[in-house]
Tab-separated table of C-alpha atoms in Angstrom:
chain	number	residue	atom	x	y	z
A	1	UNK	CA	2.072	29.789	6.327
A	2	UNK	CA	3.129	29.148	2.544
A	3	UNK	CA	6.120	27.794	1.798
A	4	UNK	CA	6.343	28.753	-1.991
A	5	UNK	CA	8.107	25.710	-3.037
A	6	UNK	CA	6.059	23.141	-2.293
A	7	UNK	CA	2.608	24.500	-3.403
A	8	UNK	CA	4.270	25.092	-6.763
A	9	UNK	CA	4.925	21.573	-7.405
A	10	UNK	CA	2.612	19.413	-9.703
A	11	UNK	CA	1.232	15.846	-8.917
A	12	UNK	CA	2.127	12.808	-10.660
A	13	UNK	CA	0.540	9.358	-9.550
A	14	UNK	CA	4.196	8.046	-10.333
A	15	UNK	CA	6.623	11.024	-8.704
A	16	UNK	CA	9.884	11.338	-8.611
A	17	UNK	CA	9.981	12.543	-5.897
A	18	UNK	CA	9.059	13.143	-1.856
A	19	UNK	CA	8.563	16.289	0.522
A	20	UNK	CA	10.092	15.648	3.930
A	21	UNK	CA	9.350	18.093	6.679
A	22	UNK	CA	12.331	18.644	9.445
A	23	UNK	CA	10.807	20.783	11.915
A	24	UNK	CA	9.962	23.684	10.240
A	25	UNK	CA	11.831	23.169	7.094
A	26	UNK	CA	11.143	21.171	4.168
A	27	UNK	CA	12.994	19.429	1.642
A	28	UNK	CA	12.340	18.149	-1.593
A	29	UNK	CA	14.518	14.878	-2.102
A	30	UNK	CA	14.324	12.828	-4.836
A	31	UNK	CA	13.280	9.124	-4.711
A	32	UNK	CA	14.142	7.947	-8.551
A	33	UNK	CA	16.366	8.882	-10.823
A	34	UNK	CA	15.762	11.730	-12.991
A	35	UNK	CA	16.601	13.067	-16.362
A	36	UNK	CA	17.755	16.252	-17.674
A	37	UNK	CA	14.885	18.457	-17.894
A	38	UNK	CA	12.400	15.883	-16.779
A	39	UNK	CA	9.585	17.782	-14.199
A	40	UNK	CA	9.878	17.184	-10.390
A	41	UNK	CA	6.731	15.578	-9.523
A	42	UNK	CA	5.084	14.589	-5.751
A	43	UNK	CA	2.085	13.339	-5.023
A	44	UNK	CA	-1.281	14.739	-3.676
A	45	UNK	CA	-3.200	11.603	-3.037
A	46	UNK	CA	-3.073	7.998	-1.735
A	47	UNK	CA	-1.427	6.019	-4.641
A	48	UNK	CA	-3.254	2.869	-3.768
A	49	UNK	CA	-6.597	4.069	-4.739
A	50	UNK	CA	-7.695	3.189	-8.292
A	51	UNK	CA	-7.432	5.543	-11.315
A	52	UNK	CA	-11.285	6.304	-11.376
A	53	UNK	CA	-11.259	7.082	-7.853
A	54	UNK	CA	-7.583	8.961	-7.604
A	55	UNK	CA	-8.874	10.760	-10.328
A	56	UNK	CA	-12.326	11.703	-8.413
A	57	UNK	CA	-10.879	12.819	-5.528
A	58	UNK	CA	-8.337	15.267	-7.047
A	59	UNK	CA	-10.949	16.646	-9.059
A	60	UNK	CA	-12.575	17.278	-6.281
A	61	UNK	CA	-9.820	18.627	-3.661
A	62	UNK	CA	-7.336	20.000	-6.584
A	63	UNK	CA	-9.765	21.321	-9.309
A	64	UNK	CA	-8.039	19.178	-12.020
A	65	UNK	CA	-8.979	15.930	-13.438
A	66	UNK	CA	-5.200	13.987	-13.427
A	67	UNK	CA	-3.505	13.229	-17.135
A	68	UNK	CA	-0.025	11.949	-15.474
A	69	UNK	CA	1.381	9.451	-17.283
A	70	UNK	CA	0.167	6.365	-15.113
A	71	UNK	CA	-3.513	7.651	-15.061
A	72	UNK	CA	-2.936	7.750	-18.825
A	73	UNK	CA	-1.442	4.805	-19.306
A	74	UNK	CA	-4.347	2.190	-20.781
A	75	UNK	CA	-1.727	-1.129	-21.562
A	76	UNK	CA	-2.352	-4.540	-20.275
A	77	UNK	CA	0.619	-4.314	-18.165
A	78	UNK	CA	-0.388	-0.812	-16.112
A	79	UNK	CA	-0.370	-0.761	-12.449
A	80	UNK	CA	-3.890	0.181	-12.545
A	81	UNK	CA	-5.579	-2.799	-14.154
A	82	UNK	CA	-4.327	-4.761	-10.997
A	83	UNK	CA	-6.308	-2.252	-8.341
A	84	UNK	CA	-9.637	-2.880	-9.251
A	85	UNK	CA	-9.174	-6.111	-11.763
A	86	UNK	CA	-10.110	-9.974	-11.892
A	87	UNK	CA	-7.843	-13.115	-11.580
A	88	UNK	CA	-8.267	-15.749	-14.654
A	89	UNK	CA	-9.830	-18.559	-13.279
A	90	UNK	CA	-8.601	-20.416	-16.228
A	91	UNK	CA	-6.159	-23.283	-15.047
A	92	UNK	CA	-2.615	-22.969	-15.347
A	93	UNK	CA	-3.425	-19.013	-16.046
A	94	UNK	CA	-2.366	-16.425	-13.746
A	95	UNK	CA	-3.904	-13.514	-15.808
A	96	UNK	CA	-5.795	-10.955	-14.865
A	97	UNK	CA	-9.597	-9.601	-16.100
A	98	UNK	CA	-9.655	-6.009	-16.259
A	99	UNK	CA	-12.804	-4.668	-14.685
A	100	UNK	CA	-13.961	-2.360	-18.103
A	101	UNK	CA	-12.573	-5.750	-20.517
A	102	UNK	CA	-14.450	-8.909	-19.165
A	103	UNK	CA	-11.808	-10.650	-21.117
A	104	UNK	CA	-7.965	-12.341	-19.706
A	105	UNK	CA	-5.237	-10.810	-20.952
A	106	UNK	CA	-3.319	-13.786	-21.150
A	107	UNK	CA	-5.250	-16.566	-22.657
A	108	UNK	CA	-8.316	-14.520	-23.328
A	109	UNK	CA	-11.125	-16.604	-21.300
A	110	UNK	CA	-13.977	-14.051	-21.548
A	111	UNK	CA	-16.397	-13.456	-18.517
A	112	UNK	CA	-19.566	-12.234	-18.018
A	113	UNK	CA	-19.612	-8.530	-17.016
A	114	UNK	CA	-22.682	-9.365	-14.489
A	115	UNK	CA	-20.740	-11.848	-12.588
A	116	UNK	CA	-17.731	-9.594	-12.586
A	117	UNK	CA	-19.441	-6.596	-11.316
A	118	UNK	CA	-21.605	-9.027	-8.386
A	119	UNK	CA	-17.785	-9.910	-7.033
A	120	UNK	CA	-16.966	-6.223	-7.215
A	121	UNK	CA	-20.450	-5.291	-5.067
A	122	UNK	CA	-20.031	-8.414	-2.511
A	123	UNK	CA	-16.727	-7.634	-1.950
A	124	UNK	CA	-16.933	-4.021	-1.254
A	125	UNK	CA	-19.771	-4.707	1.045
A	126	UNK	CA	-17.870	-7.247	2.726
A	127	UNK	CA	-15.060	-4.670	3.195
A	128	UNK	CA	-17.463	-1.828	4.582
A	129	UNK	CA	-18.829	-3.922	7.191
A	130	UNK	CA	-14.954	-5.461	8.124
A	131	UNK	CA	-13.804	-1.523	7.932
A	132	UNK	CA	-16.865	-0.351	10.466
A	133	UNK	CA	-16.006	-2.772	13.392
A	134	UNK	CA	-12.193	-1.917	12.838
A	135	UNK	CA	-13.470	1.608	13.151
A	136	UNK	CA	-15.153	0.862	16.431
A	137	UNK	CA	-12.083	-1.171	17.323
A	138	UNK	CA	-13.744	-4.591	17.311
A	139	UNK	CA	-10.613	-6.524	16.178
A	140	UNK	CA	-12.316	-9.730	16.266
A	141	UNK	CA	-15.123	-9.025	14.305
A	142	UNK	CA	-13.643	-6.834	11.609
A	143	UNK	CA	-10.634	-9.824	11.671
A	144	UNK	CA	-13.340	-12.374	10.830
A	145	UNK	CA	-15.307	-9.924	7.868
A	146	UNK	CA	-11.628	-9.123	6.515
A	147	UNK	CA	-10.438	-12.819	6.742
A	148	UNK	CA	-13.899	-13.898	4.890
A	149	UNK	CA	-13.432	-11.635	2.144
A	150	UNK	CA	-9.868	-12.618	1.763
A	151	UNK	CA	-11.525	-16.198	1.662
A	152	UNK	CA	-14.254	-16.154	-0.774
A	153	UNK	CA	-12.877	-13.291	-2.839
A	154	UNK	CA	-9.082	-13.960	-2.427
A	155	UNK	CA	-9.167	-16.145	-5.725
A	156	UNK	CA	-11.516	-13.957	-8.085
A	157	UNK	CA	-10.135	-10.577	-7.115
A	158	UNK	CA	-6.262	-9.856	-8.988
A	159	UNK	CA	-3.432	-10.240	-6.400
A	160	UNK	CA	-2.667	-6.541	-5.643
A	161	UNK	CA	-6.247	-5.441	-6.060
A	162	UNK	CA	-7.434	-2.352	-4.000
A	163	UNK	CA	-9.462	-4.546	-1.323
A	164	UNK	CA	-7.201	-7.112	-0.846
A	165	UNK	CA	-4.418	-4.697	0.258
A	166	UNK	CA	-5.963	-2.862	2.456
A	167	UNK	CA	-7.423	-6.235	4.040
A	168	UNK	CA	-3.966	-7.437	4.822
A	169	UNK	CA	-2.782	-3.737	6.020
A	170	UNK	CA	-5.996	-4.336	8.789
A	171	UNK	CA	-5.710	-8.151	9.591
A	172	UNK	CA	-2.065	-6.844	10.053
A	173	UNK	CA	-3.325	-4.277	12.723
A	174	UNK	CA	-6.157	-6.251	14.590
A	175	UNK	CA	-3.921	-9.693	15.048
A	176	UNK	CA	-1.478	-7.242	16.365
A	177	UNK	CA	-4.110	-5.522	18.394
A	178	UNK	CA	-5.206	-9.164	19.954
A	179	UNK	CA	-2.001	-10.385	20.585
A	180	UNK	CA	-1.450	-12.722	17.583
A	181	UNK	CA	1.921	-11.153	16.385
A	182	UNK	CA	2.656	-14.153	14.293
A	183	UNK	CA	-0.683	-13.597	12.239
A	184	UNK	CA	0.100	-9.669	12.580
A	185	UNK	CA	3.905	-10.709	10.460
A	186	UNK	CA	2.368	-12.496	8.064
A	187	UNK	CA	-0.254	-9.962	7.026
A	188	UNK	CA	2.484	-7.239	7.215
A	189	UNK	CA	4.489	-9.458	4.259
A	190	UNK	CA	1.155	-9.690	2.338
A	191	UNK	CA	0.423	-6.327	2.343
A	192	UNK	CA	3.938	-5.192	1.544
A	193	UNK	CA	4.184	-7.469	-1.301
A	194	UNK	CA	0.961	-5.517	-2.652
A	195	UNK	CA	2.387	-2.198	-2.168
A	196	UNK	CA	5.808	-2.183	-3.377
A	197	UNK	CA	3.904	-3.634	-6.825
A	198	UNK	CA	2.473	0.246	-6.630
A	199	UNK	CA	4.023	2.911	-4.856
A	200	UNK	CA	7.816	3.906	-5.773
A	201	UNK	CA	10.532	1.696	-4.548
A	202	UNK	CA	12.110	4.688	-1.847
A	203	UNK	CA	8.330	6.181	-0.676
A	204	UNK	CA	7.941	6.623	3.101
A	205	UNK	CA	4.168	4.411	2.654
A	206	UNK	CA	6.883	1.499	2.044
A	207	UNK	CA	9.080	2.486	4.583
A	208	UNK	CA	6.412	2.567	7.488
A	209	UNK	CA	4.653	-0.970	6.158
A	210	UNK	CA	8.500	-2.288	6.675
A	211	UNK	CA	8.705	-0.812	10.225
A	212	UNK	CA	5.812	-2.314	11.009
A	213	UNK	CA	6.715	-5.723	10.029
A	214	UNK	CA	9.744	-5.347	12.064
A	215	UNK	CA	7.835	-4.063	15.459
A	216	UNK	CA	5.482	-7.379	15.270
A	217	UNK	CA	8.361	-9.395	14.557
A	218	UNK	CA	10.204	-8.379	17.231
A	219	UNK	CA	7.054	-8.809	19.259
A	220	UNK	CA	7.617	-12.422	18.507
A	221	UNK	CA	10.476	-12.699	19.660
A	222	UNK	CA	9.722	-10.653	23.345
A	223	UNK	CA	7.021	-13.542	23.230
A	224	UNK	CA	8.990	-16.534	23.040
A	225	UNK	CA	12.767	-15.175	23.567
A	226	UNK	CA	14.517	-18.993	22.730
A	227	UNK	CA	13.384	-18.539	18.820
A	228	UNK	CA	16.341	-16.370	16.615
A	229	UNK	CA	14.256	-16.056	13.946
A	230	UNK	CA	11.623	-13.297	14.823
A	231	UNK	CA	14.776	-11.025	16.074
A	232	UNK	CA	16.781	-11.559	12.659
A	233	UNK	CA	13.542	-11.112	11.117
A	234	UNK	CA	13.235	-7.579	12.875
A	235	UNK	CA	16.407	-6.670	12.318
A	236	UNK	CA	16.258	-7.423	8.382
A	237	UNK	CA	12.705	-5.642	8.069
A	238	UNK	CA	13.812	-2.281	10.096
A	239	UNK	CA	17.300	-2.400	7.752
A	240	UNK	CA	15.084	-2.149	4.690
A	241	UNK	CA	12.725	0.598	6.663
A	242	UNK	CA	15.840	2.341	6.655
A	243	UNK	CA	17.297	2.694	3.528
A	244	UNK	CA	14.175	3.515	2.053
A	245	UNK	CA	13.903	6.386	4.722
A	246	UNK	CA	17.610	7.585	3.736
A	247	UNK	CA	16.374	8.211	0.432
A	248	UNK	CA	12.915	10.246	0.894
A	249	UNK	CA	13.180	11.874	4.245
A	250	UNK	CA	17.537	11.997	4.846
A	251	UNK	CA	19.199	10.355	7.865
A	252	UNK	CA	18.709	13.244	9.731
A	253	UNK	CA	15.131	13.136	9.675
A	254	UNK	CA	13.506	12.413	13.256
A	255	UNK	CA	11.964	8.998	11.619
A	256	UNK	CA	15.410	7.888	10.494
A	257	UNK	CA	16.555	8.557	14.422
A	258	UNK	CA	13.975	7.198	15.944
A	259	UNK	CA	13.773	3.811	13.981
A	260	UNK	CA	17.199	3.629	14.268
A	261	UNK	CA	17.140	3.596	18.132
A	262	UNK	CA	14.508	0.852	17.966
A	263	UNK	CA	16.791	-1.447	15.323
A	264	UNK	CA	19.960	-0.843	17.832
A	265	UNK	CA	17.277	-1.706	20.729
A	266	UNK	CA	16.567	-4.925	18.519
């Protein structure tokens, strides 16, 4: 079917706001606040992926090569110089390289592109090979390859670059899957530090990250039932999983019931 609404909407890699299906109705709700006049945007695309490659694959799926005003936005400070950017090895600097600059944007150390774009190809070959054995649900093997990039890379790559992310979002997922929920928590709070640096504050992608940090948690504590802290710790993490869903999919929304049965459970 077409539900007129929602294919007439335009993308933004910054919306405003989120489509929540109920059944076989949909709402558009917003998730920031919005001024008069201002377009209602959602998004078509993962909002993790860098510019170049957010950019690629709506040209490709869409037909349109995105001018919102993130992809547009070229200042030191832009959310995209951090997904595919360097950390300042300088010390006492916490800068960050931009991949196209070769030069801190803090104290202005200058590197040389060559070494820059070796980390970038190590790296991402790194992460292929971690990815394929998490594809063929080797958690120990793609949990070593994610934990060595994380390890020789961790420092050169910037904080909340693309790699690193998604690195935590699967060490997250294979400690969980080999029974090492207290690895599992930790990579959950890694990963959701990255992505609330990128995606909008009230977006489901934050939600779900949050309600998965409160399922391992309370893992923990089903482990080893005479330590409090895992259960407060579940408790806290679903509470924040649920005011983010109250904003983009309504407290009506079979997510919001369901998580809310496992919180009263917890």
């Amino acid at each position: 079917d077409l539900l007129i609404a929602p294919a007439d909407a335009n993308h933004s890699c910054a919306p405003n706001c989120f489509v929540a299906f109920h059944g076989k109705k949909v709402q558009f709700r917003t998730i920031k606040p919005i001024a008069e006049g201002e377009e209602l945007t959602i998004t078509y695309t993962d909002l993790y992926l860098p510019r170049d490659l957010r950019r690629q694959k709506l040209l490709s799926s869409h037909c349109f090569e995105c001018a919102c005003d993130r992809c547009s936005d070229d200042s030191s400070d832009s959310v995209d110089m951090g997904l595919s950017g360097f950390a300042c090895l300088s010390d006492g600097c916490d800068g960050l390289v931009p991949a196209n600059l070769s030069t801190c944007l803090t104290c202005g150390a200058r590197y040389d592109p060559k070494m820059l774009e070796a980390i970038t190809v190590q790296s991402t070959q790194l992460y292929q090979e971690a990815l394929k054995l998490h594809s063929e649900r080797n958690y120990e093997g793609s949990g070593k390859k994610f934990a060595g990039l994380i390890e020789q890379f961790g420092n050169s790559l910037y904080r909340r670059h693309t790699l690193l992310y998604n690195s935590f979002h699967h060490l997250m997922s294979a400690n969980n899957a080999l029974g090492n929920a207290a690895a599992g928590a930790s990579f959950a709070r890694r990963a959701i530090s990255c992505l609330e640096q990128v995606y909008p504050k009230y977006h489901s992608e934050v939600a779900m990250m949050h309600a998965a940090l409160a399922q391992t948690e309370w893992r923990r504590f089903t482990d080893n039932p005479s330590d409090p802290g895992p259960q407060q710790a579940s408790v806290r993490a679903f509470k924040r999983c649920l005011e983010i869903l109250a904003v983009c999919y309504g407290v009506n929304h079979e997510a919001s019931i369901e998580l809310t049965k496992l919180k009263e459970k917890v």
